[in-house]
PDB file of C-alpha atoms in Angstrom:
ATOM      1  CA  MET A  11       0.000   0.000   0.000  1.00 38.00           C
ATOM      2  CA  LYS A  12       1.278   3.496  -0.924  1.00 38.00           C
ATOM      3  CA  LYS A  13       1.759   5.832   1.936  1.00 37.00           C
ATOM      4  CA  ASN A  14      -0.516   8.894   1.716  1.00 38.00           C
ATOM      5  CA  LYS A  15       1.237  12.219   1.285  1.00 39.00           C
ATOM      6  CA  GLU A  16       0.930  14.573   4.209  1.00 50.00           C
ATOM      7  CA  LYS A  17      -2.101  16.783   3.655  1.00 55.00           C
ATOM      8  CA  ILE A  18      -1.512  20.540   3.477  1.00 59.00           C
ATOM      9  CA  GLY A  19      -3.995  22.509   5.560  1.00 65.00           C
ATOM     10  CA  ARG A  20      -5.614  25.700   4.291  1.00 68.00           C
ATOM     11  CA  ASN A  21      -3.830  27.745   6.961  1.00 78.00           C
ATOM     12  CA  ASP A  22      -0.440  26.051   6.577  1.00 75.00           C
ATOM     13  CA  PRO A  23       2.462  27.886   4.898  1.00 78.00           C
ATOM     14  CA  CYS A  24       2.216  27.448   1.133  1.00 73.00           C
ATOM     15  CA  PRO A  25       4.764  24.871  -0.090  1.00 58.00           C
ATOM     16  CA  CYS A  26       5.746  27.205  -2.966  1.00 59.00           C
ATOM     17  CA  GLY A  27       7.724  29.274  -0.454  1.00 64.00           C
ATOM     18  CA  SER A  28       5.825  32.540  -0.949  1.00 71.00           C
ATOM     19  CA  GLY A  29       5.418  32.989   2.811  1.00 77.00           C
ATOM     20  CA  LEU A  30       1.632  33.179   2.452  1.00 80.00           C
ATOM     21  CA  LYS A  31      -0.941  30.780   3.786  1.00 75.00           C
ATOM     22  CA  TYR A  32      -1.794  27.976   1.370  1.00 62.00           C
ATOM     23  CA  LYS A  33      -5.398  29.240   1.056  1.00 62.00           C
ATOM     24  CA  ARG A  34      -4.160  32.663  -0.091  1.00 72.00           C
ATOM     25  CA  CYS A  35      -1.666  31.326  -2.598  1.00 73.00           C
ATOM     26  CA  CYS A  36      -1.511  28.086  -4.575  1.00 63.00           C
ATOM     27  CA  LEU A  37      -4.815  26.658  -3.314  1.00 60.00           C
ATOM     28  CA  ARG A  38      -6.550  29.604  -4.941  1.00 56.00           C
ATOM     29  CA  LYS A  39      -4.616  29.110  -8.170  1.00 55.00           C
ATOM     30  CA  ARG A  40      -5.391  25.405  -8.323  1.00 51.00           C
ATOM     31  CA  LYS A  41      -9.082  25.930  -7.743  1.00 48.00           C
ATOM     32  CA  SER A  42      -9.425  28.711 -10.297  1.00 51.00           C
ATOM     33  CA  ASP A  43      -9.004  28.952 -14.030  1.00 63.00           C
ATOM     34  CA  PRO A  44      -8.103  32.380 -15.448  1.00 70.00           C
ATOM     35  CA  ASP A  45     -11.729  33.324 -16.034  1.00 81.00           C
ATOM     36  CA  ASP A  46     -12.631  32.431 -12.452  1.00 89.00           C
ATOM     37  CA  LEU A  47      -9.741  34.517 -11.161  1.00 93.00           C
ATOM     38  CA  LYS A  48     -10.831  37.509 -13.264  1.00 94.00           C
ATOM     39  CA  ASP A  49     -14.311  37.190 -11.813  1.00 95.00           C
ATOM     40  CA  GLN A  50     -13.014  36.872  -8.246  1.00 95.00           C
ATOM     41  CA  TYR A  51     -10.723  39.907  -8.465  1.00 97.00           C
ATOM     42  CA  TRP A  52     -13.417  42.032 -10.082  1.00 97.00           C
ATOM     43  CA  LYS A  53     -16.044  41.109  -7.489  1.00 96.00           C
ATOM     44  CA  ARG A  54     -13.730  41.398  -4.507  1.00 96.00           C
ATOM     45  CA  TYR A  55     -11.435  44.297  -5.445  1.00 97.00           C
ATOM     46  CA  LYS A  56     -12.832  45.852  -8.662  1.00 98.00           C
ATOM     47  CA  ILE A  57      -9.512  44.898 -10.269  1.00 98.00           C
ATOM     48  CA  ARG A  58      -9.756  44.164 -13.983  1.00 98.00           C
ATOM     49  CA  LEU A  59      -7.196  41.540 -14.960  1.00 98.00           C
ATOM     50  CA  LYS A  60      -5.814  41.830 -18.496  1.00 98.00           C
ATOM     51  CA  GLY A  61      -5.643  39.132 -21.139  1.00 97.00           C
ATOM     52  CA  PRO A  62      -2.959  38.648 -23.818  1.00 98.00           C
ATOM     53  CA  GLU A  63      -4.575  41.009 -26.358  1.00 98.00           C
ATOM     54  CA  ASP A  64      -5.035  43.709 -23.723  1.00 98.00           C
ATOM     55  CA  ILE A  65      -1.439  43.371 -22.574  1.00 98.00           C
ATOM     56  CA  ALA A  66      -0.127  43.649 -26.135  1.00 98.00           C
ATOM     57  CA  ALA A  67      -2.166  46.831 -26.666  1.00 98.00           C
ATOM     58  CA  ILE A  68      -1.010  48.390 -23.375  1.00 98.00           C
ATOM     59  CA  GLU A  69       2.572  47.554 -24.309  1.00 98.00           C
ATOM     60  CA  ARG A  70       2.156  49.372 -27.637  1.00 98.00           C
ATOM     61  CA  ALA A  71       0.901  52.406 -25.751  1.00 98.00           C
ATOM     62  CA  GLY A  72       3.854  51.992 -23.402  1.00 98.00           C
ATOM     63  CA  ARG A  73       6.335  52.127 -26.262  1.00 98.00           C
ATOM     64  CA  LEU A  74       4.799  55.413 -27.353  1.00 98.00           C
ATOM     65  CA  VAL A  75       5.002  56.786 -23.806  1.00 98.00           C
ATOM     66  CA  MET A  76       8.702  55.969 -23.640  1.00 98.00           C
ATOM     67  CA  ALA A  77       9.360  57.449 -27.090  1.00 98.00           C
ATOM     68  CA  THR A  78       7.591  60.613 -25.940  1.00 98.00           C
ATOM     69  CA  LEU A  79       9.728  60.817 -22.798  1.00 98.00           C
ATOM     70  CA  ASP A  80      12.874  60.301 -24.859  1.00 97.00           C
ATOM     71  CA  ALA A  81      11.862  63.147 -27.179  1.00 98.00           C
ATOM     72  CA  ALA A  82      11.087  65.451 -24.249  1.00 98.00           C
ATOM     73  CA  ALA A  83      14.401  64.652 -22.570  1.00 97.00           C
ATOM     74  CA  GLN A  84      16.250  65.878 -25.651  1.00 97.00           C
ATOM     75  CA  ILE A  85      14.956  69.446 -25.330  1.00 98.00           C
ATOM     76  CA  ILE A  86      15.541  69.963 -21.600  1.00 98.00           C
ATOM     77  CA  ARG A  87      17.926  72.884 -21.087  1.00 98.00           C
ATOM     78  CA  PRO A  88      18.471  75.840 -18.741  1.00 98.00           C
ATOM     79  CA  GLY A  89      16.427  78.865 -19.754  1.00 98.00           C
ATOM     80  CA  MET A  90      13.453  77.034 -21.264  1.00 98.00           C
ATOM     81  CA  GLU A  91       9.880  77.381 -20.024  1.00 98.00           C
ATOM     82  CA  THR A  92       8.031  74.235 -18.995  1.00 98.00           C
ATOM     83  CA  GLU A  93       5.326  75.089 -21.543  1.00 98.00           C
ATOM     84  CA  GLU A  94       7.777  73.994 -24.260  1.00 98.00           C
ATOM     85  CA  ILE A  95       7.703  70.465 -22.830  1.00 98.00           C
ATOM     86  CA  ASN A  96       3.906  70.456 -22.941  1.00 98.00           C
ATOM     87  CA  THR A  97       3.924  71.572 -26.582  1.00 98.00           C
ATOM     88  CA  LEU A  98       6.325  68.818 -27.589  1.00 98.00           C
ATOM     89  CA  VAL A  99       4.435  66.089 -25.708  1.00 98.00           C
ATOM     90  CA  HIS A 100       1.088  67.199 -27.104  1.00 98.00           C
ATOM     91  CA  GLU A 101       2.250  67.363 -30.720  1.00 98.00           C
ATOM     92  CA  PHE A 102       4.323  64.161 -30.518  1.00 98.00           C
ATOM     93  CA  THR A 103       1.387  62.228 -29.071  1.00 98.00           C
ATOM     94  CA  LEU A 104      -1.087  63.375 -31.714  1.00 98.00           C
ATOM     95  CA  LYS A 105       1.436  62.768 -34.500  1.00 98.00           C
ATOM     96  CA  HIS A 106       1.600  59.110 -33.467  1.00 98.00           C
ATOM     97  CA  GLY A 107      -2.151  58.572 -33.479  1.00 98.00           C
ATOM     98  CA  ALA A 108      -2.722  58.807 -29.747  1.00 98.00           C
ATOM     99  CA  ARG A 109      -4.231  61.219 -27.239  1.00 98.00           C
ATOM    100  CA  PRO A 110      -2.616  62.704 -24.102  1.00 98.00           C
ATOM    101  CA  ALA A 111      -4.623  61.353 -21.162  1.00 98.00           C
ATOM    102  CA  PRO A 112      -3.985  64.275 -18.757  1.00 98.00           C
ATOM    103  CA  LEU A 113      -5.570  66.915 -21.051  1.00 98.00           C
ATOM    104  CA  HIS A 114      -8.928  67.944 -19.510  1.00 98.00           C
ATOM    105  CA  TYR A 115      -8.782  64.987 -17.091  1.00 98.00           C
ATOM    106  CA  ARG A 116     -10.833  66.217 -14.135  1.00 98.00           C
ATOM    107  CA  GLY A 117     -10.085  69.726 -15.355  1.00 98.00           C
ATOM    108  CA  PHE A 118      -6.308  69.405 -15.740  1.00 98.00           C
ATOM    109  CA  PRO A 119      -5.420  72.032 -18.390  1.00 98.00           C
ATOM    110  CA  LYS A 120      -2.355  70.520 -20.067  1.00 98.00           C
ATOM    111  CA  SER A 121      -1.177  67.378 -21.872  1.00 98.00           C
ATOM    112  CA  VAL A 122       1.616  66.435 -19.453  1.00 99.00           C
ATOM    113  CA  CYS A 123       2.634  66.979 -15.828  1.00 98.00           C
ATOM    114  CA  VAL A 124       5.958  68.796 -15.408  1.00 98.00           C
ATOM    115  CA  SER A 125       7.189  69.006 -11.808  1.00 98.00           C
ATOM    116  CA  VAL A 126      10.278  71.039 -10.907  1.00 98.00           C
ATOM    117  CA  ASN A 127      12.418  70.801  -7.737  1.00 98.00           C
ATOM    118  CA  GLU A 128      10.029  71.076  -4.759  1.00 98.00           C
ATOM    119  CA  VAL A 129       6.995  70.084  -6.847  1.00 98.00           C
ATOM    120  CA  ILE A 130       6.064  66.521  -5.930  1.00 98.00           C
ATOM    121  CA  CYS A 131       3.589  65.885  -8.753  1.00 98.00           C
ATOM    122  CA  HIS A 132       0.897  67.370 -11.007  1.00 98.00           C
ATOM    123  CA  GLY A 133       2.939  70.418 -11.945  1.00 98.00           C
ATOM    124  CA  ILE A 134       1.111  72.428 -14.619  1.00 98.00           C
ATOM    125  CA  PRO A 135       3.394  73.447 -17.504  1.00 98.00           C
ATOM    126  CA  GLY A 136       3.582  77.175 -18.075  1.00 98.00           C
ATOM    127  CA  LYS A 137       5.926  80.115 -17.650  1.00 98.00           C
ATOM    128  CA  ARG A 138       8.219  78.531 -15.063  1.00 98.00           C
ATOM    129  CA  VAL A 139      11.804  78.710 -16.327  1.00 98.00           C
ATOM    130  CA  LEU A 140      14.234  75.845 -15.809  1.00 98.00           C
ATOM    131  CA  HIS A 141      17.602  76.799 -14.320  1.00 98.00           C
ATOM    132  CA  ASP A 142      20.959  75.076 -14.239  1.00 98.00           C
ATOM    133  CA  GLY A 143      20.976  72.556 -11.376  1.00 98.00           C
ATOM    134  CA  ASP A 144      17.203  72.037 -11.302  1.00 98.00           C
ATOM    135  CA  ILE A 145      15.532  68.642 -11.449  1.00 98.00           C
ATOM    136  CA  VAL A 146      12.381  68.182 -13.530  1.00 98.00           C
ATOM    137  CA  ASN A 147       9.954  65.281 -13.628  1.00 98.00           C
ATOM    138  CA  ILE A 148       8.019  64.629 -16.830  1.00 98.00           C
ATOM    139  CA  ASP A 149       4.948  62.398 -16.437  1.00 98.00           C
ATOM    140  CA  VAL A 150       3.405  61.068 -19.668  1.00 98.00           C
ATOM    141  CA  THR A 151       0.220  59.053 -20.101  1.00 98.00           C
ATOM    142  CA  SER A 152      -0.889  58.158 -23.628  1.00 98.00           C
ATOM    143  CA  ILE A 153      -4.149  56.672 -24.917  1.00 98.00           C
ATOM    144  CA  LEU A 154      -3.482  54.561 -28.001  1.00 98.00           C
ATOM    145  CA  ASP A 155      -6.292  52.559 -29.608  1.00 98.00           C
ATOM    146  CA  GLY A 156      -8.292  52.936 -26.412  1.00 98.00           C
ATOM    147  CA  TYR A 157      -5.567  51.624 -24.080  1.00 98.00           C
ATOM    148  CA  TYR A 158      -3.557  53.593 -21.506  1.00 98.00           C
ATOM    149  CA  ALA A 159       0.084  53.423 -20.418  1.00 98.00           C
ATOM    150  CA  ASP A 160       1.783  55.681 -17.893  1.00 98.00           C
ATOM    151  CA  ALA A 161       5.410  56.438 -17.006  1.00 98.00           C
ATOM    152  CA  ASN A 162       7.616  59.244 -15.783  1.00 98.00           C
ATOM    153  CA  GLN A 163      11.235  60.085 -15.126  1.00 98.00           C
ATOM    154  CA  THR A 164      13.111  62.830 -13.303  1.00 98.00           C
ATOM    155  CA  TYR A 165      15.854  64.578 -15.256  1.00 98.00           C
ATOM    156  CA  PHE A 166      18.712  66.912 -14.435  1.00 98.00           C
ATOM    157  CA  VAL A 167      18.789  70.388 -15.933  1.00 98.00           C
ATOM    158  CA  GLY A 168      22.388  71.285 -16.647  1.00 97.00           C
ATOM    159  CA  THR A 169      24.812  70.331 -13.880  1.00 97.00           C
ATOM    160  CA  PRO A 170      23.174  68.910 -10.724  1.00 97.00           C
ATOM    161  CA  GLY A 171      24.315  69.544  -7.170  1.00 97.00           C
ATOM    162  CA  ALA A 172      24.812  66.925  -4.487  1.00 98.00           C
ATOM    163  CA  ASP A 173      21.228  67.117  -3.164  1.00 98.00           C
ATOM    164  CA  ALA A 174      19.779  66.755  -6.655  1.00 98.00           C
ATOM    165  CA  ARG A 175      21.966  63.748  -7.381  1.00 98.00           C
ATOM    166  CA  LYS A 176      20.986  62.107  -4.107  1.00 98.00           C
ATOM    167  CA  ILE A 177      17.220  62.473  -4.395  1.00 98.00           C
ATOM    168  CA  VAL A 178      17.181  61.318  -8.036  1.00 98.00           C
ATOM    169  CA  ARG A 179      19.344  58.309  -7.182  1.00 97.00           C
ATOM    170  CA  VAL A 180      17.187  57.324  -4.218  1.00 98.00           C
ATOM    171  CA  ALA A 181      13.876  57.777  -6.060  1.00 98.00           C
ATOM    172  CA  ARG A 182      15.082  55.722  -9.022  1.00 97.00           C
ATOM    173  CA  GLU A 183      16.328  52.946  -6.759  1.00 97.00           C
ATOM    174  CA  CYS A 184      13.009  52.982  -4.872  1.00 98.00           C
ATOM    175  CA  LEU A 185      11.169  52.282  -8.120  1.00 98.00           C
ATOM    176  CA  PHE A 186      13.379  49.343  -9.016  1.00 97.00           C
ATOM    177  CA  ARG A 187      13.183  47.898  -5.514  1.00 98.00           C
ATOM    178  CA  GLY A 188       9.409  48.084  -5.709  1.00 98.00           C
ATOM    179  CA  ILE A 189       9.333  46.399  -9.106  1.00 98.00           C
ATOM    180  CA  ALA A 190      11.591  43.638  -7.781  1.00 98.00           C
ATOM    181  CA  ARG A 191       8.873  42.672  -5.286  1.00 98.00           C
ATOM    182  CA  VAL A 192       6.247  42.116  -7.975  1.00 98.00           C
ATOM    183  CA  ALA A 193       5.478  38.400  -8.391  1.00 98.00           C
ATOM    184  CA  PRO A 194       2.440  36.127  -8.052  1.00 97.00           C
ATOM    185  CA  GLY A 195       1.770  35.421  -4.384  1.00 96.00           C
ATOM    186  CA  ASN A 196       3.448  38.591  -3.134  1.00 97.00           C
ATOM    187  CA  THR A 197       1.313  41.460  -1.858  1.00 97.00           C
ATOM    188  CA  LEU A 198       0.942  45.189  -2.337  1.00 98.00           C
ATOM    189  CA  GLY A 199       2.434  45.607   1.124  1.00 98.00           C
ATOM    190  CA  ASP A 200       5.614  43.892  -0.062  1.00 98.00           C
ATOM    191  CA  ILE A 201       6.021  46.540  -2.765  1.00 98.00           C
ATOM    192  CA  GLY A 202       5.367  49.439  -0.412  1.00 98.00           C
ATOM    193  CA  TRP A 203       7.695  48.126   2.264  1.00 98.00           C
ATOM    194  CA  ALA A 204      10.605  47.656  -0.145  1.00 98.00           C
ATOM    195  CA  ILE A 205      10.264  51.299  -1.212  1.00 98.00           C
ATOM    196  CA  GLN A 206       9.729  52.751   2.255  1.00 98.00           C
ATOM    197  CA  GLU A 207      12.534  50.785   3.888  1.00 98.00           C
ATOM    198  CA  TYR A 208      15.099  51.916   1.332  1.00 98.00           C
ATOM    199  CA  ALA A 209      13.989  55.570   1.176  1.00 98.00           C
ATOM    200  CA  GLU A 210      14.036  55.956   4.945  1.00 98.00           C
ATOM    201  CA  SER A 211      17.388  54.177   5.236  1.00 98.00           C
ATOM    202  CA  GLU A 212      18.757  56.944   2.998  1.00 98.00           C
ATOM    203  CA  GLY A 213      17.286  59.685   5.208  1.00 98.00           C
ATOM    204  CA  CYS A 214      14.494  60.492   2.746  1.00 98.00           C
ATOM    205  CA  SER A 215      10.720  60.272   3.077  1.00 98.00           C
ATOM    206  CA  VAL A 216       7.866  58.735   1.103  1.00 98.00           C
ATOM    207  CA  VAL A 217       4.825  60.777   0.114  1.00 98.00           C
ATOM    208  CA  ARG A 218       1.618  59.150   1.402  1.00 98.00           C
ATOM    209  CA  GLU A 219      -1.121  61.145  -0.307  1.00 98.00           C
ATOM    210  CA  PHE A 220      -0.371  60.013  -3.869  1.00 98.00           C
ATOM    211  CA  VAL A 221      -0.027  56.385  -4.939  1.00 98.00           C
ATOM    212  CA  GLY A 222       0.362  54.117  -7.940  1.00 98.00           C
ATOM    213  CA  HIS A 223      -2.728  52.665  -9.575  1.00 98.00           C
ATOM    214  CA  GLY A 224      -4.156  50.108 -11.936  1.00 98.00           C
ATOM    215  CA  VAL A 225      -4.014  51.202 -15.562  1.00 98.00           C
ATOM    216  CA  GLY A 226      -4.758  49.925 -19.058  1.00 98.00           C
ATOM    217  CA  PHE A 227      -8.486  50.128 -19.708  1.00 98.00           C
ATOM    218  CA  ASP A 228      -8.629  53.531 -18.004  1.00 98.00           C
ATOM    219  CA  PHE A 229      -6.275  56.204 -16.639  1.00 98.00           C
ATOM    220  CA  HIS A 230      -6.808  55.196 -13.022  1.00 98.00           C
ATOM    221  CA  GLU A 231      -8.155  51.786 -12.026  1.00 98.00           C
ATOM    222  CA  ALA A 232      -8.087  49.590  -8.941  1.00 98.00           C
ATOM    223  CA  PRO A 233      -5.984  48.797  -7.039  1.00 98.00           C
ATOM    224  CA  GLN A 234      -4.164  51.695  -5.463  1.00 98.00           C
ATOM    225  CA  ILE A 235      -0.449  50.974  -4.981  1.00 98.00           C
ATOM    226  CA  PRO A 236       0.901  52.636  -1.796  1.00 98.00           C
ATOM    227  CA  HIS A 237       4.649  53.250  -1.722  1.00 98.00           C
ATOM    228  CA  TYR A 238       4.801  52.376   1.968  1.00 98.00           C
ATOM    229  CA  GLY A 239       3.421  49.468   3.958  1.00 97.00           C
ATOM    230  CA  ARG A 240       4.127  46.197   5.691  1.00 97.00           C
ATOM    231  CA  PRO A 241       5.262  42.910   4.157  1.00 97.00           C
ATOM    232  CA  GLY A 242       2.477  40.410   3.562  1.00 96.00           C
ATOM    233  CA  GLU A 243      -0.344  42.934   3.829  1.00 97.00           C
ATOM    234  CA  GLY A 244      -2.751  44.036   1.126  1.00 97.00           C
ATOM    235  CA  VAL A 245      -4.043  42.440  -2.059  1.00 97.00           C
ATOM    236  CA  VAL A 246      -2.246  39.298  -3.245  1.00 97.00           C
ATOM    237  CA  LEU A 247      -0.701  39.763  -6.700  1.00 98.00           C
ATOM    238  CA  VAL A 248      -1.878  37.472  -9.503  1.00 97.00           C
ATOM    239  CA  PRO A 249      -0.981  37.208 -13.201  1.00 97.00           C
ATOM    240  CA  GLY A 250      -2.781  39.715 -15.404  1.00 98.00           C
ATOM    241  CA  MET A 251      -2.642  42.620 -12.974  1.00 98.00           C
ATOM    242  CA  VAL A 252      -1.320  45.799 -14.643  1.00 98.00           C
ATOM    243  CA  PHE A 253      -0.500  48.809 -12.512  1.00 99.00           C
ATOM    244  CA  THR A 254       1.941  51.656 -12.016  1.00 98.00           C
ATOM    245  CA  ILE A 255       4.595  51.938  -9.356  1.00 98.00           C
ATOM    246  CA  GLU A 256       5.555  55.605  -9.018  1.00 98.00           C
ATOM    247  CA  PRO A 257       7.195  56.472  -5.686  1.00 98.00           C
ATOM    248  CA  MET A 258       7.411  60.173  -4.837  1.00 98.00           C
ATOM    249  CA  ILE A 259      10.435  60.618  -2.591  1.00 98.00           C
ATOM    250  CA  ASN A 260      11.294  63.795  -0.677  1.00 98.00           C
ATOM    251  CA  LEU A 261      14.726  64.848   0.477  1.00 98.00           C
ATOM    252  CA  GLY A 262      13.122  66.347   3.592  1.00 98.00           C
ATOM    253  CA  GLY A 263       9.832  65.579   5.332  1.00 98.00           C
ATOM    254  CA  LYS A 264       6.922  63.731   3.728  1.00 98.00           C
ATOM    255  CA  GLU A 265       4.400  66.515   4.347  1.00 98.00           C
ATOM    256  CA  LEU A 266       2.974  68.425   1.391  1.00 98.00           C
ATOM    257  CA  ARG A 267       0.589  71.176   0.431  1.00 98.00           C
ATOM    258  CA  VAL A 268      -1.444  71.738  -2.723  1.00 98.00           C
ATOM    259  CA  LEU A 269      -1.239  75.158  -4.375  1.00 98.00           C
ATOM    260  CA  SER A 270      -4.213  77.363  -5.218  1.00 98.00           C
ATOM    261  CA  ASP A 271      -4.465  75.855  -8.717  1.00 98.00           C
ATOM    262  CA  GLN A 272      -5.787  72.732  -6.928  1.00 98.00           C
ATOM    263  CA  TRP A 273      -3.282  70.520  -8.756  1.00 98.00           C
ATOM    264  CA  THR A 274       0.341  71.350  -7.983  1.00 98.00           C
ATOM    265  CA  ALA A 275       1.566  69.444  -4.901  1.00 98.00           C
ATOM    266  CA  VAL A 276       4.774  70.738  -3.284  1.00 98.00           C
ATOM    267  CA  THR A 277       6.869  69.705  -0.304  1.00 98.00           C
ATOM    268  CA  ARG A 278       5.788  71.614   2.767  1.00 98.00           C
ATOM    269  CA  ASP A 279       9.395  72.256   3.813  1.00 98.00           C
ATOM    270  CA  GLY A 280      10.529  73.269   0.315  1.00 98.00           C
ATOM    271  CA  SER A 281      12.875  70.296  -0.051  1.00 98.00           C
ATOM    272  CA  LEU A 282      13.563  68.574  -3.360  1.00 98.00           C
ATOM    273  CA  SER A 283      11.254  65.783  -4.502  1.00 98.00           C
ATOM    274  CA  ALA A 284      11.873  63.212  -7.249  1.00 98.00           C
ATOM    275  CA  GLN A 285       9.764  60.501  -8.848  1.00 98.00           C
ATOM    276  CA  PHE A 286      10.142  57.584 -11.249  1.00 98.00           C
ATOM    277  CA  GLU A 287       7.279  55.519 -12.656  1.00 98.00           C
ATOM    278  CA  GLN A 288       6.682  52.467 -14.801  1.00 98.00           C
ATOM    279  CA  THR A 289       3.625  50.488 -15.860  1.00 98.00           C
ATOM    280  CA  VAL A 290       4.202  46.853 -14.892  1.00 98.00           C
ATOM    281  CA  LEU A 291       2.508  43.514 -15.536  1.00 98.00           C
ATOM    282  CA  VAL A 292       2.329  40.607 -13.087  1.00 98.00           C
ATOM    283  CA  THR A 293       3.283  37.517 -15.101  1.00 97.00           C
ATOM    284  CA  GLU A 294       3.227  33.821 -14.250  1.00 96.00           C
ATOM    285  CA  GLU A 295       6.963  34.003 -13.597  1.00 95.00           C
ATOM    286  CA  GLY A 296       7.195  37.408 -11.921  1.00 97.00           C
ATOM    287  CA  VAL A 297       7.026  40.847 -13.518  1.00 98.00           C
ATOM    288  CA  ARG A 298       7.460  42.569 -16.861  1.00 98.00           C
ATOM    289  CA  SER A 299       7.612  46.313 -17.382  1.00 98.00           C
ATOM    290  CA  LEU A 300       5.416  47.599 -20.193  1.00 98.00           C
ATOM    291  CA  THR A 301       7.296  50.922 -20.118  1.00 98.00           C
ATOM    292  CA  PRO A 302      10.872  49.734 -19.562  1.00 96.00           C
ATOM    293  CA  TYR A 303      13.974  51.796 -19.066  1.00 88.00           C
ATOM    294  CA  GLY A 304      17.339  50.935 -17.618  1.00 65.00           C
ATOM    295  CA  PRO A 305      18.467  51.551 -14.027  1.00 55.00           C
ATOM    296  CA  ASP A 306      20.667  54.459 -15.140  1.00 59.00           C
ATOM    297  CA  PRO A 307      18.717  56.575 -17.672  1.00 47.00           C
ATOM    298  CA  GLU A 308      21.033  58.519 -19.979  1.00 40.00           C
ATOM    299  CA  ALA A 309      19.441  61.820 -19.029  1.00 39.00           C
ATOM    300  CA  THR A 310      20.082  61.309 -15.316  1.00 41.00           C
ATOM    301  CA  PRO A 311      23.871  60.821 -14.942  1.00 33.00           C
TER     302      PRO A 311
END
């Protein structure tokens, strides 16, 4: 007679090594086909999982987003107004058969967010002049064939000082540490903790009020992706999830204020803030960026 294998209980550690309970990890996968999982995540979290055709379309939009960022990076120089960046992004996007998602979104007046120095996010392009030593974040979201992709990078203007170099380095590393925690069976808390732990170890702070988000079918979808948290907490990641990770990291305190335009968020203490963002896909094996760039972008030496 064959000896029966030891039965794994629902509350036992999952044998895959994820650190989760079996009922929250592989038991769920074994009981569910992809359609069941889509239904479960929609009913429970309002998360819309993406299929192969959706992912291919989002990736095409992502390639346009990255081409747009590359084009914008080429014109950054001391003495220019941020409105010039908006003009380039708007015209480049339309030329390639897409639409800029930020334009008129909830009343936002421009086609791109351009955030300089102490501006954390949602900077409105206009008459602000870039100066040597500034840092500037350009945040592009394109709608191509009905699908959305979203990414941003922070660039140096001219020759950066020590503080500018530090905050850009830390923010970029925070993004990649967050992406490294994306895999089936991990949680949103794992992503947030990886970012928070590194930022705070470098003496920086993580903005709480603004988070990453699901993307693809719409500009902002479920779930929200906090850039702080505790390991093992939050929604369990499953293949087909597409979302942004976009940590906003301050050189000083995490507190902010929003200016009278009701959009521009700035550090309360006036310290520098930097951000990096990618749209990522949870795959069966781990993670794939749909808006990829290397760990050391050419425009941020």
